[in-house]
CSV table of C-alpha atoms in Angstrom, one decimal:
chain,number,residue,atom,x,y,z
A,43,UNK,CA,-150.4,-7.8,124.6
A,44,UNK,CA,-147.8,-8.7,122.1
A,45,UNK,CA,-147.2,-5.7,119.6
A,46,UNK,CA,-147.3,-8.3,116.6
A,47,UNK,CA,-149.9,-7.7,114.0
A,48,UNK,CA,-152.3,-4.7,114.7
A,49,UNK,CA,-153.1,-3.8,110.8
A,50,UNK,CA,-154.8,-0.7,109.5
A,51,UNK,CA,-155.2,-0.5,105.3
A,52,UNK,CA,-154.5,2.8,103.4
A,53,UNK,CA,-154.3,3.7,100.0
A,54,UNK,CA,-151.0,5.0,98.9
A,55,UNK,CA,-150.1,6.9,95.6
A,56,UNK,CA,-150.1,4.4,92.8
A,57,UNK,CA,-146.3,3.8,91.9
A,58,UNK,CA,-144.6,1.8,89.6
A,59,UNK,CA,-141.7,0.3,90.7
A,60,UNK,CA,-138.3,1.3,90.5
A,61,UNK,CA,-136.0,-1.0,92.7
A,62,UNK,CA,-132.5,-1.8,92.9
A,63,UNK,CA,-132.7,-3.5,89.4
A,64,UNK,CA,-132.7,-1.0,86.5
A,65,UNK,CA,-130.6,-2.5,83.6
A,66,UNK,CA,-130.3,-6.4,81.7
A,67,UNK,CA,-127.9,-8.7,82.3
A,68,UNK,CA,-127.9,-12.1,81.2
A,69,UNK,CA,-130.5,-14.7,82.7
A,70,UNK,CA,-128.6,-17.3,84.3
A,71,UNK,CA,-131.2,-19.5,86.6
A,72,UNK,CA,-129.3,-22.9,85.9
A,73,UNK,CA,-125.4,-21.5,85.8
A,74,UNK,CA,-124.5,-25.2,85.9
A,75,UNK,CA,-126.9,-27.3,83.7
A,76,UNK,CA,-126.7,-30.6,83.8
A,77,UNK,CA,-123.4,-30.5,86.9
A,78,UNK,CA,-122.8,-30.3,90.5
A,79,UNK,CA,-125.1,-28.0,92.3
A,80,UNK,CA,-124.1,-24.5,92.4
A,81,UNK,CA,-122.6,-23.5,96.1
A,82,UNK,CA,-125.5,-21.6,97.7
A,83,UNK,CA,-123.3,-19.0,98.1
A,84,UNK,CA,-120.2,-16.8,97.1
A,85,UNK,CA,-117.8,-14.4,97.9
A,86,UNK,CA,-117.4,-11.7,95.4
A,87,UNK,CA,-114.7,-9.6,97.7
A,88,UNK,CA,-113.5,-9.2,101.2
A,89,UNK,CA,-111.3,-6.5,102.1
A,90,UNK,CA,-114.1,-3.2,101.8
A,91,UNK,CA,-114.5,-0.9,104.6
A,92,UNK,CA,-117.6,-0.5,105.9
A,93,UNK,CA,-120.1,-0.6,102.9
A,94,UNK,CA,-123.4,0.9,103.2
A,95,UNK,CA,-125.4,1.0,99.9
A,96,UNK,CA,-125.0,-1.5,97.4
A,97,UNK,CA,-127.3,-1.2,94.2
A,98,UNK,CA,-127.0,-2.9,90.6
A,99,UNK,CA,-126.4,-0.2,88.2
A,100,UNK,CA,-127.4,0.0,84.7
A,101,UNK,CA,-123.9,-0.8,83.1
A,102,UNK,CA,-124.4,-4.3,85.2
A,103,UNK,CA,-122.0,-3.8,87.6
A,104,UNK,CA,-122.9,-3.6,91.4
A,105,UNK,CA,-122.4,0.0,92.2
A,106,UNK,CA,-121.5,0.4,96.5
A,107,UNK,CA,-120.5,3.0,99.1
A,108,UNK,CA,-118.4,3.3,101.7
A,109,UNK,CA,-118.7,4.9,105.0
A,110,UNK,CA,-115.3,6.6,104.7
A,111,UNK,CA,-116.6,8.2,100.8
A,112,UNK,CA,-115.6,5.6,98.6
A,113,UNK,CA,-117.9,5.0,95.2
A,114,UNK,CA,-116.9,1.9,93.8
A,115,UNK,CA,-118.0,-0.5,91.1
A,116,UNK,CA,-117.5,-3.6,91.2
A,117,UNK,CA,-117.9,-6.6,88.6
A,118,UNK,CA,-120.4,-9.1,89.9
A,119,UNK,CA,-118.7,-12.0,88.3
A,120,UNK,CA,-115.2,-11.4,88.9
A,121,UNK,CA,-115.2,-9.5,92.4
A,122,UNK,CA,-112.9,-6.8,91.0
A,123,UNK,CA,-113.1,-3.4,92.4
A,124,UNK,CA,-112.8,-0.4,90.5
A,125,UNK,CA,-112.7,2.8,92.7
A,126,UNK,CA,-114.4,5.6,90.9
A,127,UNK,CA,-114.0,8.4,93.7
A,128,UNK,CA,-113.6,9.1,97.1
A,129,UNK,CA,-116.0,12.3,98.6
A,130,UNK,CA,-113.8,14.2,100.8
A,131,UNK,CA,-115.9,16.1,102.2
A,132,UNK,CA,-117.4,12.8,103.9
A,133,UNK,CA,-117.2,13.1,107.9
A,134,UNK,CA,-117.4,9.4,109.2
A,135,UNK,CA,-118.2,9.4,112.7
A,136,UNK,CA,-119.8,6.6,114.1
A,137,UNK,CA,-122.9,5.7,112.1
A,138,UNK,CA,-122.2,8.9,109.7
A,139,UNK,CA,-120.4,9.0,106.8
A,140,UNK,CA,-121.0,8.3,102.6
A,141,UNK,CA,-124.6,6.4,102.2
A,142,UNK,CA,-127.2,6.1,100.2
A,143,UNK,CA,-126.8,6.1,96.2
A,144,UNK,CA,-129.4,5.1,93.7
A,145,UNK,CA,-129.0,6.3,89.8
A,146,UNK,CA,-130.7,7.8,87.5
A,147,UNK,CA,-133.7,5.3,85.8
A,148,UNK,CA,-132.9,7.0,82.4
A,149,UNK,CA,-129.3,6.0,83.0
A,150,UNK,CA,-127.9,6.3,79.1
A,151,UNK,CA,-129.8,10.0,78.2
A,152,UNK,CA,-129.1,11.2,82.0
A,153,UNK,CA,-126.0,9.7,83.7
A,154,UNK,CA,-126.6,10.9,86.9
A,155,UNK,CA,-126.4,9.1,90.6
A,156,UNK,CA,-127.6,10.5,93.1
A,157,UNK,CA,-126.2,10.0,97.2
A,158,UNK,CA,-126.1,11.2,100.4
A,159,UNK,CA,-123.7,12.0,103.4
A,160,UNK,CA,-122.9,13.8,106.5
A,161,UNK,CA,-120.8,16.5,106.4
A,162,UNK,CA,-119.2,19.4,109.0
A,163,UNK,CA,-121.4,22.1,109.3
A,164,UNK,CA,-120.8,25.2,111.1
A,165,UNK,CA,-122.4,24.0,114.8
A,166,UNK,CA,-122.0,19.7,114.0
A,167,UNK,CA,-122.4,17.1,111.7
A,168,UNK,CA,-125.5,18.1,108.7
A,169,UNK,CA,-126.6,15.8,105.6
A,170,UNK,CA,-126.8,16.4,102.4
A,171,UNK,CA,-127.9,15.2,99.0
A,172,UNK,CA,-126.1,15.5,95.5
A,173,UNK,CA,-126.0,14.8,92.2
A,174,UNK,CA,-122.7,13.3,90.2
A,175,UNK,CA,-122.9,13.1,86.1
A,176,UNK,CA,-121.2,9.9,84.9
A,177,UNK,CA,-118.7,10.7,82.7
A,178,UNK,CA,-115.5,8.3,80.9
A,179,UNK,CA,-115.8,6.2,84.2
A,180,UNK,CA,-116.0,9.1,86.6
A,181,UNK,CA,-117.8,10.8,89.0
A,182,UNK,CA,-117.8,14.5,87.9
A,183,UNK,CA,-119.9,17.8,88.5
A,184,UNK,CA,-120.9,17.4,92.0
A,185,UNK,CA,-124.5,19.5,92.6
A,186,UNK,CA,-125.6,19.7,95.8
A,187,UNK,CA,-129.7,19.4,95.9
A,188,UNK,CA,-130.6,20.1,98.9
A,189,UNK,CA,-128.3,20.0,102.3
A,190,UNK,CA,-128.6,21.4,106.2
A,191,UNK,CA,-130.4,17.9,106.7
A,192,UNK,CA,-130.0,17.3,110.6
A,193,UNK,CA,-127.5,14.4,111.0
A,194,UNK,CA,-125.3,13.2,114.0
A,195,UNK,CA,-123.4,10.3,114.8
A,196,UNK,CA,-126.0,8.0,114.7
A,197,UNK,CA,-130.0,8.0,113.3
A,198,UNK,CA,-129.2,9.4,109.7
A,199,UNK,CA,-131.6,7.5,108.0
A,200,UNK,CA,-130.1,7.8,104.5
A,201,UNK,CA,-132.1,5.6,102.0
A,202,UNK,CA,-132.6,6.9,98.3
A,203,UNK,CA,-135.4,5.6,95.6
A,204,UNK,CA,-136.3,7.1,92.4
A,205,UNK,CA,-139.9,6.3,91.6
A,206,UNK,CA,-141.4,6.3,87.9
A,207,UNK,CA,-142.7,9.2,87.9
A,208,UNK,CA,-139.0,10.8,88.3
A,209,UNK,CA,-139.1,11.7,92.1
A,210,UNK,CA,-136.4,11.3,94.2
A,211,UNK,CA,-137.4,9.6,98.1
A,212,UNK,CA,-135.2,9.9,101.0
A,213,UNK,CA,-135.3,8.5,104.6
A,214,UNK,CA,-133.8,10.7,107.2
A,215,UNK,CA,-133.1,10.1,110.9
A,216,UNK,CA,-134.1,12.1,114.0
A,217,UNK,CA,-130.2,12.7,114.4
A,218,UNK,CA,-130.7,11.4,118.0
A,219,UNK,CA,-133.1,14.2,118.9
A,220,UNK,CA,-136.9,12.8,119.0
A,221,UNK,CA,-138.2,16.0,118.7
A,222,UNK,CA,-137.5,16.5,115.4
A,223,UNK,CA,-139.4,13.5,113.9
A,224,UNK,CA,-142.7,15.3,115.0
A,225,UNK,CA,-141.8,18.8,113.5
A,226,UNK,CA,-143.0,19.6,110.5
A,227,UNK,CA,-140.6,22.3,109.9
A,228,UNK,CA,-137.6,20.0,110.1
A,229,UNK,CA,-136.3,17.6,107.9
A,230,UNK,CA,-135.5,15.4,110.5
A,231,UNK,CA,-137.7,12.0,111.2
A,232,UNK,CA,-139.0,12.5,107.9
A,233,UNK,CA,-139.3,10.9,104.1
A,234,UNK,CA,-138.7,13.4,101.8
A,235,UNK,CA,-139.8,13.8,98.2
A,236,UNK,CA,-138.0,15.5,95.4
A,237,UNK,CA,-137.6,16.1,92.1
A,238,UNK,CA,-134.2,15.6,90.4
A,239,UNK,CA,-133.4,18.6,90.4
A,240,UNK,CA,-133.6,18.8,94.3
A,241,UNK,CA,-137.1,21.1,93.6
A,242,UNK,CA,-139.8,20.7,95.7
A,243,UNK,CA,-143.3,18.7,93.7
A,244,UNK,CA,-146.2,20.8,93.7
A,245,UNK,CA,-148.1,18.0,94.3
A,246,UNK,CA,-146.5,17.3,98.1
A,247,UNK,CA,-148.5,16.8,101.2
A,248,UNK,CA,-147.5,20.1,102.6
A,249,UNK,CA,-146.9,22.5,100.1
A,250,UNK,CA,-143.4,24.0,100.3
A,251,UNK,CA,-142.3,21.4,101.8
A,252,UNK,CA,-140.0,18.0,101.2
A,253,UNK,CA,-141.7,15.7,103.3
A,254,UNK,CA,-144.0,13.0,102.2
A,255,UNK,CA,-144.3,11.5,105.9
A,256,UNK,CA,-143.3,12.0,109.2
A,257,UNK,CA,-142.8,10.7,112.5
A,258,UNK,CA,-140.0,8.3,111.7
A,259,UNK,CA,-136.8,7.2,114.0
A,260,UNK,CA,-134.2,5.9,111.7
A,261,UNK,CA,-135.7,4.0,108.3
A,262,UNK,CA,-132.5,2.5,106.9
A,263,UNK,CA,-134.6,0.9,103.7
A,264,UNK,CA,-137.1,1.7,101.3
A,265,UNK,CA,-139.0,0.0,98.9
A,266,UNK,CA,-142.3,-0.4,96.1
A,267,UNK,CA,-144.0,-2.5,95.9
A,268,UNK,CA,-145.1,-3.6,91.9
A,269,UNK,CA,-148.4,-2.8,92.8
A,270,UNK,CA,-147.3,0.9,94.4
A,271,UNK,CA,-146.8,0.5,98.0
A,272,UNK,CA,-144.1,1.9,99.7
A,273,UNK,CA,-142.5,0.0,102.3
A,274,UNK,CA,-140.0,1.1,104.4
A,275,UNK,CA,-137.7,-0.8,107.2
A,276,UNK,CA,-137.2,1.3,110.5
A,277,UNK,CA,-134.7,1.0,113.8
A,278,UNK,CA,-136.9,1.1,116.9
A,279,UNK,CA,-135.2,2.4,120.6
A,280,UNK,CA,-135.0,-1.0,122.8
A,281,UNK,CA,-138.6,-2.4,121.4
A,282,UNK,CA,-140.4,-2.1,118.3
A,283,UNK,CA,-138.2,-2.2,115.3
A,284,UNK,CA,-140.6,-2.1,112.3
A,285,UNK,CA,-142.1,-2.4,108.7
A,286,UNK,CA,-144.1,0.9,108.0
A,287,UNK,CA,-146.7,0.9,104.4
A,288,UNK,CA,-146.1,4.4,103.7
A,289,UNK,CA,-148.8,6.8,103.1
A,290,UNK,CA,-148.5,10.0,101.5
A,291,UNK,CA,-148.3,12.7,104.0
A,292,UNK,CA,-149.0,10.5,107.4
A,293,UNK,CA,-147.3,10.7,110.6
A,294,UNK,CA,-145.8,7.3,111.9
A,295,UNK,CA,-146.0,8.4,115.4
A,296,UNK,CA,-142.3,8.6,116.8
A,297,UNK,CA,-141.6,9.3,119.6
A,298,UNK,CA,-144.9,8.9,120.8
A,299,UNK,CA,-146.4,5.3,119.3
A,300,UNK,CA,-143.7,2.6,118.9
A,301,UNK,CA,-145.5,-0.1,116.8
A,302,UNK,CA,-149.0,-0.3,117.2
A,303,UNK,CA,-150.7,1.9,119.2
A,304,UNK,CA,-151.8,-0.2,122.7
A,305,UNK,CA,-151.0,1.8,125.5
A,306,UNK,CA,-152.5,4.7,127.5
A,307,UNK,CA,-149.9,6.9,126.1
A,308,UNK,CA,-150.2,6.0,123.0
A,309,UNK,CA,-153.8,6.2,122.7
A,310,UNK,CA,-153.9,9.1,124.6
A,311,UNK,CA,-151.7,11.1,121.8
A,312,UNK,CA,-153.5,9.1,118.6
A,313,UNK,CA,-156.9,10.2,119.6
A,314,UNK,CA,-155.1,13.7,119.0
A,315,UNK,CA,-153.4,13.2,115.8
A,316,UNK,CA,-153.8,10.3,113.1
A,317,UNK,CA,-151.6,8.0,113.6
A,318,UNK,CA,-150.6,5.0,111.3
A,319,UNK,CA,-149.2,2.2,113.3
A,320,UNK,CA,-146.6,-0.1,111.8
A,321,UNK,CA,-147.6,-3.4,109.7
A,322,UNK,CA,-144.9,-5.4,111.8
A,323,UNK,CA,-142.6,-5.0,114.5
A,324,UNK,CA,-140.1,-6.9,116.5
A,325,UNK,CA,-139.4,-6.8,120.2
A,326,UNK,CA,-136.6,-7.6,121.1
A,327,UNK,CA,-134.9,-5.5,118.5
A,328,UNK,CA,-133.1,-7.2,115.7
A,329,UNK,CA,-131.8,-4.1,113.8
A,330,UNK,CA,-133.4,-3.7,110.9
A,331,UNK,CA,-131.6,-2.1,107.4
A,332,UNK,CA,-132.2,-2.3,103.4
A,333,UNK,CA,-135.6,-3.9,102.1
A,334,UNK,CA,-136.2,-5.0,98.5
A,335,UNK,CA,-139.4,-6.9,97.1
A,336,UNK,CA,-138.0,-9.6,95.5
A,337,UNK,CA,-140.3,-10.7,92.5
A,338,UNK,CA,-138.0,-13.1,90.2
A,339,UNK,CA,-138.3,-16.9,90.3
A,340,UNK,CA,-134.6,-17.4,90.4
A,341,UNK,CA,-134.5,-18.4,93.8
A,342,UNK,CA,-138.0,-19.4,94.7
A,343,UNK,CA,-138.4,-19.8,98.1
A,344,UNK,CA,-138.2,-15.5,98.2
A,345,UNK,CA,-140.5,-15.2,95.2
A,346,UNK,CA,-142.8,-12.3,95.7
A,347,UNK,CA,-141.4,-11.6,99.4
A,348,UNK,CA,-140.1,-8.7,101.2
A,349,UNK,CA,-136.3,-9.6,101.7
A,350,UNK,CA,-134.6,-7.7,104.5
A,351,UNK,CA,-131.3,-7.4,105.8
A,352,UNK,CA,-130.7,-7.8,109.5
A,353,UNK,CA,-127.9,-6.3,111.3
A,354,UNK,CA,-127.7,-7.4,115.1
A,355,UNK,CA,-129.8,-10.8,114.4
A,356,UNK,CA,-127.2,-11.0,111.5
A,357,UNK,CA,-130.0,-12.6,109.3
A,358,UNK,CA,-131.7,-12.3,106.1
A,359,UNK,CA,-135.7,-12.1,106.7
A,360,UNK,CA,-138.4,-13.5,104.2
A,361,UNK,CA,-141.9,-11.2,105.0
A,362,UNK,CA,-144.9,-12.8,103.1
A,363,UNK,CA,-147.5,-10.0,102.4
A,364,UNK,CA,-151.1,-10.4,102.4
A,365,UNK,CA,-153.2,-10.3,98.9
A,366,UNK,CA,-153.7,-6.2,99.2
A,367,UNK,CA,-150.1,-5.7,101.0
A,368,UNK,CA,-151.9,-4.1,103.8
A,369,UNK,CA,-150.2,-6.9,106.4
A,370,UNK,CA,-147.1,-9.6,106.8
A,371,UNK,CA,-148.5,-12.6,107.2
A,372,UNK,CA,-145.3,-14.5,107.7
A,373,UNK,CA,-141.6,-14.2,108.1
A,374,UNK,CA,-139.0,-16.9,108.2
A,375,UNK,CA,-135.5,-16.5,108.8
A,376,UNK,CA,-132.8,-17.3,106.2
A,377,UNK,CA,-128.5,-17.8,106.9
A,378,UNK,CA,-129.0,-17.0,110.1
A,379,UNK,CA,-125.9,-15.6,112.1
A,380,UNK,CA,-123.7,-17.3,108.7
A,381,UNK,CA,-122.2,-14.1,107.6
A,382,UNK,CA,-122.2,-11.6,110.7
A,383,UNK,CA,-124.1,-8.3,110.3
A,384,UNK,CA,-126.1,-7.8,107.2
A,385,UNK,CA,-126.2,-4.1,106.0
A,386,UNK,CA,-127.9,-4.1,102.3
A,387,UNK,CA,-129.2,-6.2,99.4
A,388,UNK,CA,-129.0,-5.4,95.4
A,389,UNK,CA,-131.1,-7.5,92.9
A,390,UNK,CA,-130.2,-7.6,89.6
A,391,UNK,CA,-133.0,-7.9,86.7
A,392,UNK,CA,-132.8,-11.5,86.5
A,393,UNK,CA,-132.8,-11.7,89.8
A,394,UNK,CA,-129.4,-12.5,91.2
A,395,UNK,CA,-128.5,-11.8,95.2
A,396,UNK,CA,-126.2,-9.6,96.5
A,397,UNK,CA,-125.6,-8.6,100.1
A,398,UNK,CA,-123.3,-6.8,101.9
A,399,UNK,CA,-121.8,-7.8,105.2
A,400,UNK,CA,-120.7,-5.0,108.0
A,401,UNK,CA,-118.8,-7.3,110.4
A,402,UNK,CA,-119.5,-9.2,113.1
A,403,UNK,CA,-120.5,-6.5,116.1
A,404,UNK,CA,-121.8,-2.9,116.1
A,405,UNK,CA,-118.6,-0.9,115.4
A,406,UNK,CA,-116.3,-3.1,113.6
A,407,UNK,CA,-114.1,-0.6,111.2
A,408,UNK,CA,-112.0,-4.0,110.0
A,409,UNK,CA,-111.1,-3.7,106.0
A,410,UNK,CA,-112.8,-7.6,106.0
A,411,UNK,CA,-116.4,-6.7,104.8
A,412,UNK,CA,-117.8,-8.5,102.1
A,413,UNK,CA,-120.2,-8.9,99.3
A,414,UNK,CA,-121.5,-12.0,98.8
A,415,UNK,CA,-123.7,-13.8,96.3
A,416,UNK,CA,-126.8,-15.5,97.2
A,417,UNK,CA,-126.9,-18.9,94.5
A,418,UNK,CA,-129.3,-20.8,96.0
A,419,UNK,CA,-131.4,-21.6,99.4
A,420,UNK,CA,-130.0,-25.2,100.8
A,421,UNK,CA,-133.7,-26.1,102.4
């Protein structure tokens, strides 16, 4: 049996979005009128190292990080790069390293961004989460919210989203250590839910604690839905990467259910414990990273889609949702192996296209990485 489609529907917390797309900038769905075409695509700049988030910030500039703990922003029409600070505290090993970043949604009263990296602790590599205040172009006050997050050289998990009801989310990996993700006393495998403060809600699954679900291997994205799902992108072991709709307090069943749940072992531990399976899942693996819904009409063809980056397919993917969002009722494949290995994707309010590029194999440390903006689909 194919693990392809097995869906169960839950009700998840009604939130309203807050995506990658905070601020105005001006519309621009014909930047040609009445000319040549457009070229479907263009590259913005070419010479970053290793670049793991990328987000449109409120001051309409694409905002990224890189591995190494550089904050840059960087002008979406020109290309030029304007470093604002390098962490250096950041410990890059491997998969580790400066990641996630997402600011503030009340940007002009609260200039804060939030991020997340690995750092030394005293017995390895730990994660942690602080806040920056923007001030005269620059990263100042670092405040750390909450740290001693299990990290290692790979499975760090690392996505950030503010919701609208001011609660900071964040993926984490199982650090390479599958035990974790089914521990409720570690923060490890999890999705975690703060305030912005870095307090823990009263209103959390398990009270005293940050996590909202568990169970997880390595989600590398993170998304809501308009209507208030929560999706999230996840790396799988050798089968079984997947898209997870996330429920408040569930347990997504790594180690012990990849996918859906259809064999002995798998039944065998979900008749002991609820389970949610995944909504999707690939087999062979195709390496799955940042997920955005994508709900402008500027490019049509991914109008109210799932868009994620793929990193060893090297592909963007197109997932159709059913009417309630409890299933993905389609996927088609978009620039397919045309830039190399696809890391993230920012959407600006009008609904302009960025991705980020992270070489052409696993490992590449080149200064030749890119963002590049996505014009048009050539069909």
């Amino acid at each position: 049996m194919k693990k392809r489609s097995k869906i169960l529907g839950f009700t998840l917390l009604s939130l309203a979005l807050f995506c990658k797309c905070d601020s105005d900038d001006t519309p621009n769905p014909n930047p040609n009128p009445g000319g040549e075409p457009v070229e479907a695509t263009t590259t913005l700049i070419n010479t970053l190292s290793i670049p793991w988030e990328l987000t449109w910030g409120p001051d309409n500039f694409l905002w990224v990080t890189e591995r190494s703990g550089k904050i840059s922003r960087i002008n979406p029409d020109t290309g030029e790069q304007d470093e604002i600070l390098v962490i250096d505290e950041v410990e890059q090993v491997q998969e580790s390293g400066l990641l996630g970043l997402v600011h503030h949604p009340d940007f002009s009263s609260n200039p804060y961004i939030y991020v997340v990296y690995t750092y030394n602790g005293q017995n390895g590599l730990l994660e942690k989460v602080v806040r920056f205040s923007y001030i005269n172009e620059s990263l100042v006050d670092e405040t750390t919210l909450l740290d001693n997050i299990p990290a290692n050289r790979i499975h760090n998990g690392s996505r950030l989203l503010v919701t609208s009801d001011l609660k900071l989310l964040m993926t984490t990996g199982d650090a390479g250590n599958t035990n974790l993700s089914q521990d409720i006393n570690s923060l490890g495998g999890k999705i975690l839910r703060m305030n912005l403060d870095g307090s823990i809600p009263n209103d959390n699954p398990i009270a005293g604690s940050y996590i909202y679900s568990y169970g997880h291997r390595n989600a590398q994205g993170l998304t809501l839905h308009p209507n208030g799902n929560l999706y999230s992108s996840e790396h799988g072991p050798s089968s079984d990467d997947e898209i997870n709709r996330i429920e408040i307090g569930k347990n997504y069943g790594w180690p012990d259910v990849r996918g859906v749940i259809d064999t002995p072992s798998e039944e065998t531990f979900a008749a002991g414990t609820e389970v949610v399976e995944s909504i999707y899942q690939w087999t062979p693996t195709i390496a799955p990273s940042d997920l955005v819904f994508y709900t402008s009409d500027r490019i049509p063809q991914w109008t109210n889609k799932l868009l994620l980056t793929v990193l060893k397919n090297q592909q963007i993917i197109a997932l159709t949702l059913n009417d309630n969002g409890t299933a993905i009722i389609e996927e088609k494949i978009f620039f397919n192996q045309a830039f190399g290995r696809l890391r993230d994707i920012a959407v600006s309010p009008t609904g302009r296209v960025f991705i980020a590029t992270n070489g052409n194999s696993y490992g590449d440390t080149t200064n030749t990485h890119s963002i590049i903006e996505i014009n048009r689909i050539e069909e």
